[in-house]
CSV table of C-alpha atoms and ligand atoms in Angstrom, one decimal:
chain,number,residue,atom,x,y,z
T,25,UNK,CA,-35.4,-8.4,26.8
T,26,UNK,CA,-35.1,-11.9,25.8
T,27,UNK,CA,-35.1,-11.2,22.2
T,28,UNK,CA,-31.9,-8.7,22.4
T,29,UNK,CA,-30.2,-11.2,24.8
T,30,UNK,CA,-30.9,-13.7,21.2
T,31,UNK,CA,-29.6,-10.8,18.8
T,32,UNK,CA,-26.3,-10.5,21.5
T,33,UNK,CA,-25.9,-14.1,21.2
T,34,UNK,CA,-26.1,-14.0,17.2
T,35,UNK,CA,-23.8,-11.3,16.8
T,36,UNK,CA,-20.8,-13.0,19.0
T,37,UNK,CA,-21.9,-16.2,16.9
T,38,UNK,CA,-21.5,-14.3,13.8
T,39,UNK,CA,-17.9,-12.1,14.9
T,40,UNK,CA,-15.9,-14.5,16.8
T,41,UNK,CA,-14.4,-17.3,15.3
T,42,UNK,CA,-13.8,-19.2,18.8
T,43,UNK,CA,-17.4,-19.1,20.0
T,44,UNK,CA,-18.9,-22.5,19.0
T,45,UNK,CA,-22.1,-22.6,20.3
T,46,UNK,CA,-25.3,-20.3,21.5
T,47,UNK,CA,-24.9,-22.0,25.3
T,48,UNK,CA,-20.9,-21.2,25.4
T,49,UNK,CA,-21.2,-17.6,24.4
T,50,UNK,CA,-24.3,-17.2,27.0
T,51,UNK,CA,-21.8,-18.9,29.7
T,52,UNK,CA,-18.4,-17.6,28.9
T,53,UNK,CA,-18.3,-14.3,27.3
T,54,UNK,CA,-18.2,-11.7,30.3
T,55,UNK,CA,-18.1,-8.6,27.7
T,56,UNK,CA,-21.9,-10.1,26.8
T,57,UNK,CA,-22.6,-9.8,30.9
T,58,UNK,CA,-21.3,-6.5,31.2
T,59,UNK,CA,-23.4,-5.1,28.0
T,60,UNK,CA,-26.5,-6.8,30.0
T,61,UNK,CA,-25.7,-5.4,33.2
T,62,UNK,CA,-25.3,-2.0,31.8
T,63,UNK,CA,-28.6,-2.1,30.7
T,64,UNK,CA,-30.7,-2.9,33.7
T,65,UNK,CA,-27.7,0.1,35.4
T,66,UNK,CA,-28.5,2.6,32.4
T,67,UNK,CA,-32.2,2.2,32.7
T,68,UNK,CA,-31.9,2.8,36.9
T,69,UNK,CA,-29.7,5.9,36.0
T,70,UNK,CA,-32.7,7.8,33.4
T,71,UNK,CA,-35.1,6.9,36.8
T,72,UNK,CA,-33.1,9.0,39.0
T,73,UNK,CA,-31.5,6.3,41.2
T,74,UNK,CA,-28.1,7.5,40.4
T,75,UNK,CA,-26.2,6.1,43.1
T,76,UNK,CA,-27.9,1.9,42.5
T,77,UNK,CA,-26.9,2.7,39.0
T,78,UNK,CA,-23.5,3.4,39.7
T,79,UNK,CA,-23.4,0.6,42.4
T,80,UNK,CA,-24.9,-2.1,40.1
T,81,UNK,CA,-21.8,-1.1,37.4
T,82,UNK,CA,-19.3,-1.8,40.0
T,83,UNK,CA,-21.0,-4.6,40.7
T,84,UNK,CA,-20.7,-5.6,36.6
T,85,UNK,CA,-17.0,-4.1,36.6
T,86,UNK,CA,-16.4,-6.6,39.7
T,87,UNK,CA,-17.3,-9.3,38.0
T,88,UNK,CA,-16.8,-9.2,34.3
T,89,UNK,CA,-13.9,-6.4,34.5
T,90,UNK,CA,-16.0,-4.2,32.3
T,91,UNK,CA,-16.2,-0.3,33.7
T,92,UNK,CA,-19.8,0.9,31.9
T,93,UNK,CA,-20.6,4.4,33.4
T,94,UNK,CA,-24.4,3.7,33.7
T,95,UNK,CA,-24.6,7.1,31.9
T,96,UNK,CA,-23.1,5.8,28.4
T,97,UNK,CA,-25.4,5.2,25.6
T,98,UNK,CA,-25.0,2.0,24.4
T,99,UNK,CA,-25.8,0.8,20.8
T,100,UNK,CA,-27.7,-2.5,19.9
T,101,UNK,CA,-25.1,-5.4,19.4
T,102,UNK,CA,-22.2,-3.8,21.0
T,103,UNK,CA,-19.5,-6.9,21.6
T,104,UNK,CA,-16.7,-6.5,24.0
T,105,UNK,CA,-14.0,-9.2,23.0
T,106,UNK,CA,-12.2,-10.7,26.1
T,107,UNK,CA,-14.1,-8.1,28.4
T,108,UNK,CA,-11.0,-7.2,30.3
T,109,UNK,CA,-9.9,-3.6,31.0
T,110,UNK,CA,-12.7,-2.1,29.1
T,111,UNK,CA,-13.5,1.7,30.1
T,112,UNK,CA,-16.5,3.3,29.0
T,113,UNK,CA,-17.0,7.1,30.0
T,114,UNK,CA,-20.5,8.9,31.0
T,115,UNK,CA,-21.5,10.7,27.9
T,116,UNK,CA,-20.0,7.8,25.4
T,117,UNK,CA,-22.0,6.9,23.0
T,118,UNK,CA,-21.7,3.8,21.0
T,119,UNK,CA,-23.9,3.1,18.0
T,120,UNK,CA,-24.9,-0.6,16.8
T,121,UNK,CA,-22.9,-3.1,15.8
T,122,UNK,CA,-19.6,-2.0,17.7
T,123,UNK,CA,-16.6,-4.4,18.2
T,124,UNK,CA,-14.3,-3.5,21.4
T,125,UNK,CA,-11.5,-5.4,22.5
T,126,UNK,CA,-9.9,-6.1,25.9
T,127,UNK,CA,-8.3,-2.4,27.5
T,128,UNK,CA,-10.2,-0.1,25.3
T,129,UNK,CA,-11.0,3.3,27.3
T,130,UNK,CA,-13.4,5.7,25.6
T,131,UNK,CA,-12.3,8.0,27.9
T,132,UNK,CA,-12.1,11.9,28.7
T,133,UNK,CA,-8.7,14.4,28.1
T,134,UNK,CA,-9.5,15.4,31.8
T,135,UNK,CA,-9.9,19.0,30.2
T,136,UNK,CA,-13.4,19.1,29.2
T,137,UNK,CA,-16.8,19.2,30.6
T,138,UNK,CA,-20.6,18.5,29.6
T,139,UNK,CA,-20.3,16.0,26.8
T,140,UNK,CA,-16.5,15.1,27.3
T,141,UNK,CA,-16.2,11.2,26.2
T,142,UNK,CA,-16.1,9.7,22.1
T,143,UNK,CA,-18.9,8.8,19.8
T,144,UNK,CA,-18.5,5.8,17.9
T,145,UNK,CA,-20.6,4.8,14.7
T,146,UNK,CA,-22.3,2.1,13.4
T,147,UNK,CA,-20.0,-0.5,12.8
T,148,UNK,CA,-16.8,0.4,14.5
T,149,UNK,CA,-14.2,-1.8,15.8
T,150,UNK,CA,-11.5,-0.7,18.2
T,151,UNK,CA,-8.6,-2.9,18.9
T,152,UNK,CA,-7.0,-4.0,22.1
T,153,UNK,CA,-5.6,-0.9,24.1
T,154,UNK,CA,-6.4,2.0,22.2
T,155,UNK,CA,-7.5,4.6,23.9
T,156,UNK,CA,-10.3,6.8,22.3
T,157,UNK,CA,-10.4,10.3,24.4
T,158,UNK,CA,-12.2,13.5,23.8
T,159,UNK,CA,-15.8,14.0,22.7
T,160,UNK,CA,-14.6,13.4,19.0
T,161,UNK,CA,-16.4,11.1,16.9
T,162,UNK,CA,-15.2,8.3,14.8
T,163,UNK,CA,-17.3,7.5,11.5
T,164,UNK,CA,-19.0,4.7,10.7
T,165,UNK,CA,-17.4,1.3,9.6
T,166,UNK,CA,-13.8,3.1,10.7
T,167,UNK,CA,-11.0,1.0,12.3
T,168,UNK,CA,-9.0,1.9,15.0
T,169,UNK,CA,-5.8,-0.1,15.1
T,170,UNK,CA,-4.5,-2.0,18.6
T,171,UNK,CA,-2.3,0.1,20.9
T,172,UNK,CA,-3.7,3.5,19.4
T,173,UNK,CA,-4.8,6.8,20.9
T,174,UNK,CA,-7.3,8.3,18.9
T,175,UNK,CA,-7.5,12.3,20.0
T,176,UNK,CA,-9.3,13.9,16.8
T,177,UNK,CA,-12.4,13.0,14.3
T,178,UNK,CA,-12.3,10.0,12.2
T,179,UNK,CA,-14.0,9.8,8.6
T,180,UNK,CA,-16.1,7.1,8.4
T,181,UNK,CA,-14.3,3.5,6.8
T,182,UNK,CA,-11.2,4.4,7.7
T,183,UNK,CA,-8.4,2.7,9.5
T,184,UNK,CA,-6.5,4.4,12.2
T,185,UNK,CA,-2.8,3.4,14.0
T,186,UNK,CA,-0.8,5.2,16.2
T,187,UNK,CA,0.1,7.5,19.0
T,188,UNK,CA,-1.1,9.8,18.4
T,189,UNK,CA,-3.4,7.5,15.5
T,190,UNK,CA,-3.2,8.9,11.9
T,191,UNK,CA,-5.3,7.7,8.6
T,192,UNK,CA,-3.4,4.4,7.2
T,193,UNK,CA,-6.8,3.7,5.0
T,194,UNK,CA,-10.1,5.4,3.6
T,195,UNK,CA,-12.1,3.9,2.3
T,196,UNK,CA,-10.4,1.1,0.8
T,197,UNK,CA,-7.5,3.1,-0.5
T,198,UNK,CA,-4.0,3.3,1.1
T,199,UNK,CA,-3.6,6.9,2.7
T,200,UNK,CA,0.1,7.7,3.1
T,201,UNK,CA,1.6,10.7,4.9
T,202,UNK,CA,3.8,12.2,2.4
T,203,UNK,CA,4.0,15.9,4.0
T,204,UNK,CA,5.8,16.6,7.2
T,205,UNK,CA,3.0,19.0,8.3
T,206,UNK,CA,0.3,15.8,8.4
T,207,UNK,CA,2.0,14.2,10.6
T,208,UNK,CA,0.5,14.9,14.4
T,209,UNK,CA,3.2,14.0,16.6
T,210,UNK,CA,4.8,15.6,19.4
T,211,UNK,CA,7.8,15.6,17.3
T,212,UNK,CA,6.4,16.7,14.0
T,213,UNK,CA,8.0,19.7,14.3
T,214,UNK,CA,11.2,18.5,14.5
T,215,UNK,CA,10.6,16.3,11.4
T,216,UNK,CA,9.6,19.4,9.8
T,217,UNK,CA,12.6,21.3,10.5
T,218,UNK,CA,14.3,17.9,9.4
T,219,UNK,CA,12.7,17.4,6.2
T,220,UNK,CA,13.3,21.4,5.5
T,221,UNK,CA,16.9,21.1,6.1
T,222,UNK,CA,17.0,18.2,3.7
T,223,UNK,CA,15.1,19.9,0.7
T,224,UNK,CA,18.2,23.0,1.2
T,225,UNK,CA,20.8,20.3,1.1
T,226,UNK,CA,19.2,18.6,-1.7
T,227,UNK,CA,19.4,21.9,-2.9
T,228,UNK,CA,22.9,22.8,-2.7
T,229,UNK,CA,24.1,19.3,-3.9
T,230,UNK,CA,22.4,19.7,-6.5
T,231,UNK,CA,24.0,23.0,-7.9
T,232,UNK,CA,27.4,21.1,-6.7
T,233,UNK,CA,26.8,18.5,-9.2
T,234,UNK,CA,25.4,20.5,-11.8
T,235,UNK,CA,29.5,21.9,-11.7
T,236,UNK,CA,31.2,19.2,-11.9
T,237,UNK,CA,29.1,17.6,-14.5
T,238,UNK,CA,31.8,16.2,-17.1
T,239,UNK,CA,32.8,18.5,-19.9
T,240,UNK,CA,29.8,20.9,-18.4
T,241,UNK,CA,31.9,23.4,-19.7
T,242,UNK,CA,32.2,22.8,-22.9
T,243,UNK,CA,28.9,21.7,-23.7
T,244,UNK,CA,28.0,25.4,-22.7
T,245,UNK,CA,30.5,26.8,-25.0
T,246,UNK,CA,29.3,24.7,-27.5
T,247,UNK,CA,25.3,25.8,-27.0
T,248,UNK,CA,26.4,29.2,-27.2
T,249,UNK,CA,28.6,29.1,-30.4
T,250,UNK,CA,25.3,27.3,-32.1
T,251,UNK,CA,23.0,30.5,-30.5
T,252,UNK,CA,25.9,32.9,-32.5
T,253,UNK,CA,25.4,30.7,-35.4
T,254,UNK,CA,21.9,30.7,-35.3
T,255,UNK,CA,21.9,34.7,-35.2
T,256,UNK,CA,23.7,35.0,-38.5
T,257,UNK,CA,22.1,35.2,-41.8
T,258,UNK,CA,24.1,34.4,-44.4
T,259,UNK,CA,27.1,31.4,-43.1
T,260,UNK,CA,28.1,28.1,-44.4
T,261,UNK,CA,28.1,25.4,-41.6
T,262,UNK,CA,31.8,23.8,-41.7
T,263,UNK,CA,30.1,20.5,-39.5
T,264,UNK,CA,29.2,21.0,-35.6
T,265,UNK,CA,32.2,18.6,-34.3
T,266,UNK,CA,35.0,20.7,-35.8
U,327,COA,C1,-5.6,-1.6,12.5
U,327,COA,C2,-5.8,-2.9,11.9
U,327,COA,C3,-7.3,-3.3,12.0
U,327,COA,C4,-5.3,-2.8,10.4
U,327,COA,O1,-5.4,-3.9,9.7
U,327,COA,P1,-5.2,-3.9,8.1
U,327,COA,O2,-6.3,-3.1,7.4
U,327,COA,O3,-4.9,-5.3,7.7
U,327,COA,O4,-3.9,-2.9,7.9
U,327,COA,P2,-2.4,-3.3,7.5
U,327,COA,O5,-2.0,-4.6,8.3
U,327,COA,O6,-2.3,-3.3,6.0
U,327,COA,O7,-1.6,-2.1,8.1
U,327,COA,C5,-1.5,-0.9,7.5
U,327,COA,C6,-0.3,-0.1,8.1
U,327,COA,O8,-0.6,0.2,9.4
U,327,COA,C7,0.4,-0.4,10.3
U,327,COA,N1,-0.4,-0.9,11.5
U,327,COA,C8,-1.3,-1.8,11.5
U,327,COA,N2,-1.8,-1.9,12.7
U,327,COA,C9,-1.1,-1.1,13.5
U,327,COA,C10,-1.2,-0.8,14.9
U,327,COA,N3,-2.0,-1.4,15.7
U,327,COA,N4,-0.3,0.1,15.4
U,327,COA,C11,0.6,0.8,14.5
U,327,COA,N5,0.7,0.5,13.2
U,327,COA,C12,-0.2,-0.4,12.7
U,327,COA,C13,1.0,-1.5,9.5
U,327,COA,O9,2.3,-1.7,10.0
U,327,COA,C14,1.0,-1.0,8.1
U,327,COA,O10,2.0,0.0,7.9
U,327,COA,P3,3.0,-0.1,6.7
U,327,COA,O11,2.2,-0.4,5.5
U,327,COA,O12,3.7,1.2,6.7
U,327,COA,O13,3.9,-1.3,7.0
U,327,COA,C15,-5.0,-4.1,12.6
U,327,COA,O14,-3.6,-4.0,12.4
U,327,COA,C16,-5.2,-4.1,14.1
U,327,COA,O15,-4.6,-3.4,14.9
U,327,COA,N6,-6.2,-4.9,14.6
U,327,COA,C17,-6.5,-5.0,16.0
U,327,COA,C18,-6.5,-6.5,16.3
U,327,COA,C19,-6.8,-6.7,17.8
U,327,COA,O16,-7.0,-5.9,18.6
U,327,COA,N7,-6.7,-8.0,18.1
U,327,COA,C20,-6.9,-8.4,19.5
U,327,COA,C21,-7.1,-9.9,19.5
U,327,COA,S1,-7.1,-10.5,21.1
């Protein structure tokens, strides 16, 4: 026990910037307390004493602000950043090495059942607020941006952003939306009737300036009178500019 409460430590002393020693991380980093307290809870919920389990996380959310459901399965190493407004459903799972900030839910839709919460890799980091719901996974060494609600599978090293989140990276390359149809949006549909509409315009201006081309015209009359020229056998060319 005492050794993972060492390899906690390390971790925050490797992640965070602010933490300056071993003592102040043990003292003052509540998302450290609520990963410990979630232990002892998880390990009373596999016995069968459901209801101490769910009384000891209360207990933890009480004080450190940190809402474990003693059912999650919680990774080695997992670091809660500023502990606050953290939300971590029953069938969760959270692999090793895992970054959360303050206000990250791994929550439910409130549609399913059975295994109804997220599955985060190795090596994920979530910023503050985002909201991770379904039982979708998100792939090792991914990134999901502050603020963003993740609702569908992400690759592993990638970087999500937005509500709903979509791919702004993978795997070191920029990933930019350049089809209407990728975007998932409540409103992609309008965008997609947008972006139609301005492909038919594009369109029809572009016929419109294909007339009024200068001396259009001409230069047609011209390409043809070479084409008649060019079907002749036998004609002595008087110079093309007279
Ligand atoms: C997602 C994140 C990790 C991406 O960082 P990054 O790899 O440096 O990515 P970039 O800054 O190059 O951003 C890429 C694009 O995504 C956008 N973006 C980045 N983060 C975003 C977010 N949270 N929400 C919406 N869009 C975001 C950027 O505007 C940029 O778009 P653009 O190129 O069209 O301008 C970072 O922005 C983030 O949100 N970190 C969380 C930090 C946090 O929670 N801190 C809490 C401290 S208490």
């Amino acid at each position: 026990m005492f050794e993972r409460v060492r390899e906690d430590v390390q971790s925050v002393m490797e992640r965070d910037p602010a933490a300056r020693s071993r003592l102040e991380i043990l003292l003052c980093y509540p998302g450290l307390w609520a990963v410990w307290i979630h232990r002892v809870s998880h390990r009373l919920w596999r016995m069968g004493f459901r209801l101490l389990a769910r009384l000891l996380s209360q207990l933890g959310r009480f004080l450190t602000g940190v809402d474990i459901h003693p059912g999650a399965l919680l990774g080695r190493r997992l670091f809660i950043d500023h502990a606050t407004g953290v939300v971590i459903g029953e069938t969760a799972i959270v692999g090793s090495n895992v970054t959360l900030y303050q206000g990250v839910t791994l929550g439910g839709t409130g549609k399913g059942h059975g295994k109804r919460h997220p599955t985060l890799c190795d090596g994920v980091f979530v910023g503050n607020n985002a909201n991770v719901l379904g039982n979708i996974t998100v792939g090792e060494n991914s990134r999901v941006g502050a603020g963003s609600v993740v609702l569908t599978d992400v690759p592993p090293n990638s970087t999500v952003v937005g509500v709903p989140a979509h791919i702004v990276y993978r795997n070191g390359q920029r990933v930019l939306i350049t089809d209407p149809h990728d975007v998932k949006d409540p409103l992609s549909d309008a965008l997609i009737a947008l972006s139609a509409r301005v492909e038919e315009l594009e369109e029809k201006l572009g016929a419109h300036v294909r007339r009024v081309e200068p001396f259009a015209t001409e230069e047609a009359e011209r390409v043809a009178y070479r084409e008649e020229l060019d079907k002749l056998t036998e004609y002595v060319s008087m110079g093309e500019g007279i």
